[in-house]
Amino acid sequence: MKYIDPKLGVALPERDYGGNCLIYDPGNTTDPWHNIWDKMDGFVPAHFLGWYIKTLVIRDWWMCMIISVMFEFLEYSLEHQLPNFSECWWDHWIMDVLVCNGLGIYAGMKTLGWLSMKPYQWQGLWNIPTYKGKIKRMAFQFTPYSWVKFEWKPASNLRRWLAVLGIIFMFLLAELNTFYLKFVLWMPPEHYLVLLRLVFFVNVGGVAMREIYDFMDDPKFYRKLGQQAWLVAAITVTEFLIVVKYDPRTIMLPIPFFVTQCWFLGIVLILTWTLWRFFIR
């Protein structure tokens, strides 16, 4: 990485967020709320903005919430590998899921509602008589030409159910890659390469998600999955392979037995529900 930026290639201190988990610390007379303020770093606006954009990409409240909650379970499961995943319970479920992620998803859904109801009138700029209208038209230039509401309907048939499970899996893998790549390649969160990666995924991921939805919604017309969807999947898997190549020791750290039991139980429940819903019922 030093060939790209000479400042890189230096081991980074990993911050542990799960030390003192008291919300109100009476022992600290100077600032008993210091644990909350200590957690207020750059990840707070990053969580909000990230989930706002993801909601615009996924366009479904339930799927966004499932991915948000599932990632917190992944953090619990993998905190023995990445110290950064070690957080207090209220940091997981209140600050992350409810406040940062929840508000980002809410703002994203409100934006989706506005985009779905907004009339799209793309008349020429010079045909608009007022300056206010011209400025408004210029601002709308950066909004979509049209908008399609995604209705995933995962329980409608087995094909859509498996596709939604695959989407959730790839989203979670891409999320994990963000943290593992920073850990393995020693990249600080504020580095421009981290931001460029996220910007790239937002632009390519939005197109890929539309291709997946069209492929699921109208398989007779869209006989093949789009190129962008395959590209995003290939990049996500390649990122994971980079992590495995450069730090197999971290990846191979054994998962605690009780965590394995929980994930095994979850997989069994999903398989049982799938069999009941699509084969037995």
Short mmCIF file of C-alpha atoms in Angstrom, two decimals:
data_model
loop_
_atom_site.label_atom_id
_atom_site.label_comp_id
_atom_site.label_asym_id
_atom_site.label_seq_id
_atom_site.Cartn_x
_atom_site.Cartn_y
_atom_site.Cartn_z
CA MET A 1 0.00 0.00 0.00
CA LYS A 2 3.00 2.30 0.36
CA TYR A 3 3.21 2.47 -3.44
CA ILE A 4 -0.19 4.19 -3.39
CA ASP A 5 0.36 6.34 -0.30
CA PRO A 6 3.68 6.45 1.60
CA LYS A 7 1.75 7.14 4.80
CA LEU A 8 0.15 3.70 4.66
CA GLY A 9 1.78 0.45 5.68
CA VAL A 10 1.94 1.37 9.36
CA ALA A 11 0.17 -0.75 11.95
CA LEU A 12 -2.89 0.98 13.38
CA PRO A 13 -4.06 0.85 16.98
CA GLU A 14 -7.44 -0.87 17.15
CA ARG A 15 -9.94 0.87 19.39
CA ASP A 16 -11.97 -1.28 21.77
CA TYR A 17 -15.45 0.17 22.37
CA GLY A 18 -16.50 -2.43 24.91
CA GLY A 19 -14.54 -1.42 28.00
CA ASN A 20 -16.62 0.41 30.58
CA CYS A 21 -20.26 -0.08 29.57
CA LEU A 22 -21.92 2.05 32.22
CA ILE A 23 -24.23 4.58 30.58
CA TYR A 24 -24.05 6.75 33.69
CA ASP A 25 -20.78 6.45 35.61
CA PRO A 26 -21.24 7.85 39.13
CA GLY A 27 -17.57 7.22 39.86
CA ASN A 28 -16.58 9.93 37.40
CA THR A 29 -17.58 13.15 39.12
CA THR A 30 -16.23 15.32 36.31
CA ASP A 31 -18.44 13.85 33.58
CA PRO A 32 -20.58 10.82 34.51
CA TRP A 33 -21.78 10.59 30.88
CA HIS A 34 -18.24 10.23 29.53
CA ASN A 35 -18.87 6.72 28.16
CA ILE A 36 -21.48 8.07 25.77
CA TRP A 37 -19.31 10.96 24.62
CA ASP A 38 -16.37 8.59 24.09
CA LYS A 39 -18.45 6.62 21.59
CA MET A 40 -19.34 9.76 19.63
CA ASP A 41 -16.68 9.57 16.94
CA GLY A 42 -16.64 9.68 13.16
CA PHE A 43 -18.49 6.38 12.93
CA VAL A 44 -21.74 7.99 14.16
CA PRO A 45 -22.37 10.18 11.08
CA ALA A 46 -20.83 7.44 8.93
CA HIS A 47 -23.43 4.95 10.18
CA PHE A 48 -26.27 7.38 9.51
CA LEU A 49 -25.09 8.39 6.05
CA GLY A 50 -24.22 4.82 5.13
CA TRP A 51 -27.64 3.48 5.98
CA TYR A 52 -29.35 6.41 4.32
CA ILE A 53 -27.61 5.51 1.07
CA LYS A 54 -28.15 1.77 1.53
CA THR A 55 -31.86 2.40 1.96
CA LEU A 56 -31.92 4.26 -1.34
CA VAL A 57 -30.25 1.23 -2.92
CA ILE A 58 -32.33 -1.53 -1.30
CA ARG A 59 -35.62 0.45 -1.14
CA ASP A 60 -37.17 -1.84 1.46
CA TRP A 61 -37.54 -1.08 5.17
CA TRP A 62 -37.68 -4.69 6.34
CA MET A 63 -34.62 -5.81 4.42
CA CYS A 64 -32.62 -2.83 5.67
CA MET A 65 -33.55 -3.56 9.28
CA ILE A 66 -32.71 -7.25 8.88
CA ILE A 67 -29.26 -6.43 7.49
CA SER A 68 -28.70 -3.84 10.23
CA VAL A 69 -29.60 -6.26 13.02
CA MET A 70 -27.73 -9.16 11.43
CA PHE A 71 -24.55 -7.11 11.22
CA GLU A 72 -24.72 -6.43 14.96
CA PHE A 73 -24.91 -10.19 15.53
CA LEU A 74 -21.88 -10.57 13.27
CA GLU A 75 -20.02 -8.03 15.39
CA TYR A 76 -20.85 -10.05 18.49
CA SER A 77 -19.67 -13.21 16.75
CA LEU A 78 -16.40 -11.81 15.38
CA GLU A 79 -15.23 -9.52 18.16
CA HIS A 80 -12.57 -12.12 19.03
CA GLN A 81 -11.02 -11.40 15.62
CA LEU A 82 -11.46 -7.63 15.37
CA PRO A 83 -11.22 -5.60 18.60
CA ASN A 84 -13.15 -2.85 16.83
CA PHE A 85 -16.25 -5.08 16.96
CA SER A 86 -16.21 -5.20 20.76
CA GLU A 87 -18.93 -2.77 21.83
CA CYS A 88 -21.26 -2.24 24.75
CA TRP A 89 -24.79 -3.60 24.49
CA TRP A 90 -26.27 -0.11 24.29
CA ASP A 91 -23.74 0.83 21.62
CA HIS A 92 -24.94 -2.11 19.52
CA TRP A 93 -28.68 -1.81 19.93
CA ILE A 94 -29.38 1.80 20.89
CA MET A 95 -26.71 3.92 19.21
CA ASP A 96 -26.21 1.71 16.15
CA VAL A 97 -29.49 -0.06 15.36
CA LEU A 98 -32.02 2.44 16.73
CA VAL A 99 -30.32 5.83 16.47
CA CYS A 100 -27.73 5.87 13.68
CA ASN A 101 -28.96 3.05 11.45
CA GLY A 102 -32.61 3.55 12.30
CA LEU A 103 -32.59 7.27 11.57
CA GLY A 104 -30.64 6.68 8.36
CA ILE A 105 -33.18 4.10 7.21
CA TYR A 106 -36.07 6.39 8.19
CA ALA A 107 -34.59 9.32 6.27
CA GLY A 108 -33.94 7.05 3.31
CA MET A 109 -37.53 5.77 3.28
CA LYS A 110 -38.84 9.33 3.46
CA THR A 111 -36.63 10.23 0.50
CA LEU A 112 -37.91 7.19 -1.39
CA GLY A 113 -41.48 8.28 -0.72
CA TRP A 114 -40.71 11.74 -2.06
CA LEU A 115 -39.00 10.35 -5.16
CA SER A 116 -41.89 7.99 -5.89
CA MET A 117 -44.47 10.80 -5.68
CA LYS A 118 -42.44 13.58 -7.29
CA PRO A 119 -43.60 14.47 -10.81
CA TYR A 120 -40.80 14.15 -13.33
CA GLN A 121 -41.15 16.87 -15.94
CA TRP A 122 -38.00 17.09 -17.99
CA GLN A 123 -38.68 20.15 -20.11
CA GLY A 124 -35.78 22.11 -21.54
CA LEU A 125 -34.02 24.56 -19.26
CA TRP A 126 -34.54 27.54 -21.55
CA ASN A 127 -38.26 26.79 -21.89
CA ILE A 128 -38.81 27.51 -18.19
CA PRO A 129 -39.84 31.16 -17.82
CA THR A 130 -38.72 31.97 -14.25
CA TYR A 131 -35.25 31.95 -12.69
CA LYS A 132 -36.60 29.97 -9.74
CA GLY A 133 -37.90 27.35 -12.13
CA LYS A 134 -34.54 27.20 -13.91
CA ILE A 135 -32.67 26.70 -10.63
CA LYS A 136 -35.12 24.01 -9.58
CA ARG A 137 -34.73 22.29 -12.94
CA MET A 138 -30.93 22.34 -12.57
CA ALA A 139 -31.22 20.77 -9.12
CA PHE A 140 -33.53 18.05 -10.47
CA GLN A 141 -30.89 17.23 -13.07
CA PHE A 142 -29.14 15.24 -10.34
CA THR A 143 -32.24 13.22 -9.45
CA PRO A 144 -33.35 10.05 -11.29
CA TYR A 145 -35.20 10.32 -14.58
CA SER A 146 -37.77 7.87 -13.23
CA TRP A 147 -38.22 5.86 -10.05
CA VAL A 148 -39.26 2.26 -9.48
CA LYS A 149 -40.51 1.06 -6.12
CA PHE A 150 -38.93 -2.26 -5.14
CA GLU A 151 -41.32 -4.91 -3.84
CA TRP A 152 -39.11 -7.87 -3.03
CA LYS A 153 -41.88 -10.22 -1.76
CA PRO A 154 -39.40 -12.82 -0.45
CA ALA A 155 -42.08 -15.26 0.70
CA SER A 156 -43.95 -15.32 -2.61
CA ASN A 157 -41.87 -18.14 -4.13
CA LEU A 158 -38.68 -20.08 -3.54
CA ARG A 159 -36.75 -18.25 -6.25
CA ARG A 160 -37.34 -14.84 -4.71
CA TRP A 161 -36.68 -16.17 -1.20
CA LEU A 162 -33.28 -17.56 -2.18
CA ALA A 163 -32.47 -14.37 -4.09
CA VAL A 164 -33.25 -12.19 -1.06
CA LEU A 165 -31.13 -14.44 1.15
CA GLY A 166 -28.30 -14.08 -1.36
CA ILE A 167 -28.64 -10.28 -1.39
CA ILE A 168 -28.53 -10.14 2.41
CA PHE A 169 -25.49 -12.42 2.47
CA MET A 170 -23.58 -10.30 -0.07
CA PHE A 171 -24.47 -7.08 1.74
CA LEU A 172 -23.20 -8.49 5.03
CA LEU A 173 -20.02 -9.78 3.38
CA ALA A 174 -19.37 -6.37 1.81
CA GLU A 175 -19.90 -4.74 5.22
CA LEU A 176 -17.45 -7.12 6.86
CA ASN A 177 -14.93 -6.53 4.09
CA THR A 178 -14.89 -2.84 4.97
CA PHE A 179 -13.65 -3.52 8.48
CA TYR A 180 -11.39 -6.46 7.67
CA LEU A 181 -9.66 -4.64 4.81
CA LYS A 182 -8.93 -1.68 7.08
CA PHE A 183 -7.55 -4.05 9.70
CA VAL A 184 -5.47 -6.17 7.33
CA LEU A 185 -4.16 -3.40 5.06
CA TRP A 186 -3.63 -0.92 7.92
CA MET A 187 -5.87 1.76 6.45
CA PRO A 188 -7.27 4.44 8.78
CA PRO A 189 -11.04 4.98 8.44
CA GLU A 190 -10.57 8.56 7.28
CA HIS A 191 -8.24 7.64 4.39
CA TYR A 192 -9.45 8.67 0.95
CA LEU A 193 -9.20 5.10 -0.39
CA VAL A 194 -11.83 3.98 2.12
CA LEU A 195 -14.12 6.78 0.97
CA LEU A 196 -13.48 6.05 -2.71
CA ARG A 197 -14.38 2.41 -2.17
CA LEU A 198 -17.67 3.36 -0.57
CA VAL A 199 -18.48 5.86 -3.33
CA PHE A 200 -17.71 3.20 -5.93
CA PHE A 201 -19.95 0.64 -4.24
CA VAL A 202 -22.80 3.12 -3.94
CA ASN A 203 -22.79 3.90 -7.64
CA VAL A 204 -22.21 0.38 -8.91
CA GLY A 205 -24.35 -1.22 -6.20
CA GLY A 206 -27.38 0.89 -7.07
CA VAL A 207 -27.27 -0.30 -10.68
CA ALA A 208 -26.62 -3.88 -9.59
CA MET A 209 -29.60 -3.87 -7.25
CA ARG A 210 -31.88 -2.64 -10.04
CA GLU A 211 -30.58 -5.41 -12.31
CA ILE A 212 -31.26 -8.02 -9.62
CA TYR A 213 -34.76 -6.69 -9.04
CA ASP A 214 -35.59 -6.68 -12.75
CA PHE A 215 -34.22 -10.21 -13.11
CA MET A 216 -36.39 -11.40 -10.22
CA ASP A 217 -39.49 -9.42 -11.15
CA ASP A 218 -39.65 -10.26 -14.86
CA PRO A 219 -37.55 -13.37 -15.62
CA LYS A 220 -39.20 -13.84 -19.02
CA PHE A 221 -37.87 -10.50 -20.27
CA TYR A 222 -34.61 -10.42 -18.28
CA ARG A 223 -33.23 -13.87 -18.98
CA LYS A 224 -29.78 -13.18 -17.53
CA LEU A 225 -28.52 -11.38 -14.48
CA GLY A 226 -27.01 -8.01 -15.36
CA GLN A 227 -23.29 -7.38 -15.70
CA GLN A 228 -23.12 -4.90 -12.83
CA ALA A 229 -24.63 -7.44 -10.44
CA TRP A 230 -21.99 -10.01 -11.40
CA LEU A 231 -19.30 -7.35 -11.12
CA VAL A 232 -20.31 -6.34 -7.60
CA ALA A 233 -20.46 -9.98 -6.52
CA ALA A 234 -17.01 -10.66 -8.00
CA ILE A 235 -15.49 -7.58 -6.32
CA THR A 236 -17.00 -8.51 -2.96
CA VAL A 237 -15.65 -12.06 -3.14
CA THR A 238 -12.25 -10.78 -4.31
CA GLU A 239 -12.04 -8.43 -1.33
CA PHE A 240 -12.72 -11.33 0.98
CA LEU A 241 -10.00 -13.38 -0.73
CA ILE A 242 -7.56 -10.49 -0.23
CA VAL A 243 -8.28 -10.59 3.49
CA VAL A 244 -7.77 -14.36 3.54
CA LYS A 245 -4.49 -14.07 1.63
CA TYR A 246 -2.87 -11.34 3.68
CA ASP A 247 -4.10 -12.27 7.13
CA PRO A 248 -5.26 -15.89 7.29
CA ARG A 249 -4.35 -16.02 10.97
CA THR A 250 -7.07 -13.55 11.91
CA ILE A 251 -9.69 -15.24 9.75
CA MET A 252 -8.84 -18.67 11.14
CA LEU A 253 -9.12 -17.68 14.79
CA PRO A 254 -11.63 -20.22 16.14
CA ILE A 255 -15.14 -18.96 16.75
CA PRO A 256 -16.33 -19.54 20.34
CA PHE A 257 -18.43 -22.66 20.67
CA PHE A 258 -21.55 -20.91 21.97
CA VAL A 259 -21.42 -18.52 19.00
CA THR A 260 -21.22 -21.48 16.62
CA GLN A 261 -24.22 -23.03 18.34
CA CYS A 262 -26.26 -19.85 17.91
CA TRP A 263 -25.47 -19.58 14.19
CA PHE A 264 -26.16 -23.28 13.69
CA LEU A 265 -29.54 -22.86 15.36
CA GLY A 266 -30.32 -19.84 13.18
CA ILE A 267 -29.42 -21.71 9.98
CA VAL A 268 -31.55 -24.68 11.05
CA LEU A 269 -34.52 -22.37 11.69
CA ILE A 270 -34.14 -20.76 8.26
CA LEU A 271 -33.92 -24.15 6.55
CA THR A 272 -36.91 -25.44 8.51
CA TRP A 273 -39.01 -22.42 7.60
CA THR A 274 -37.96 -22.73 3.95
CA LEU A 275 -39.02 -26.38 3.82
CA TRP A 276 -42.31 -25.64 5.55
CA ARG A 277 -43.16 -22.59 3.45
CA PHE A 278 -42.27 -23.85 -0.01
CA PHE A 279 -42.44 -27.66 0.16
CA ILE A 280 -44.72 -28.78 2.99
CA ARG A 281 -47.36 -26.08 3.35
#
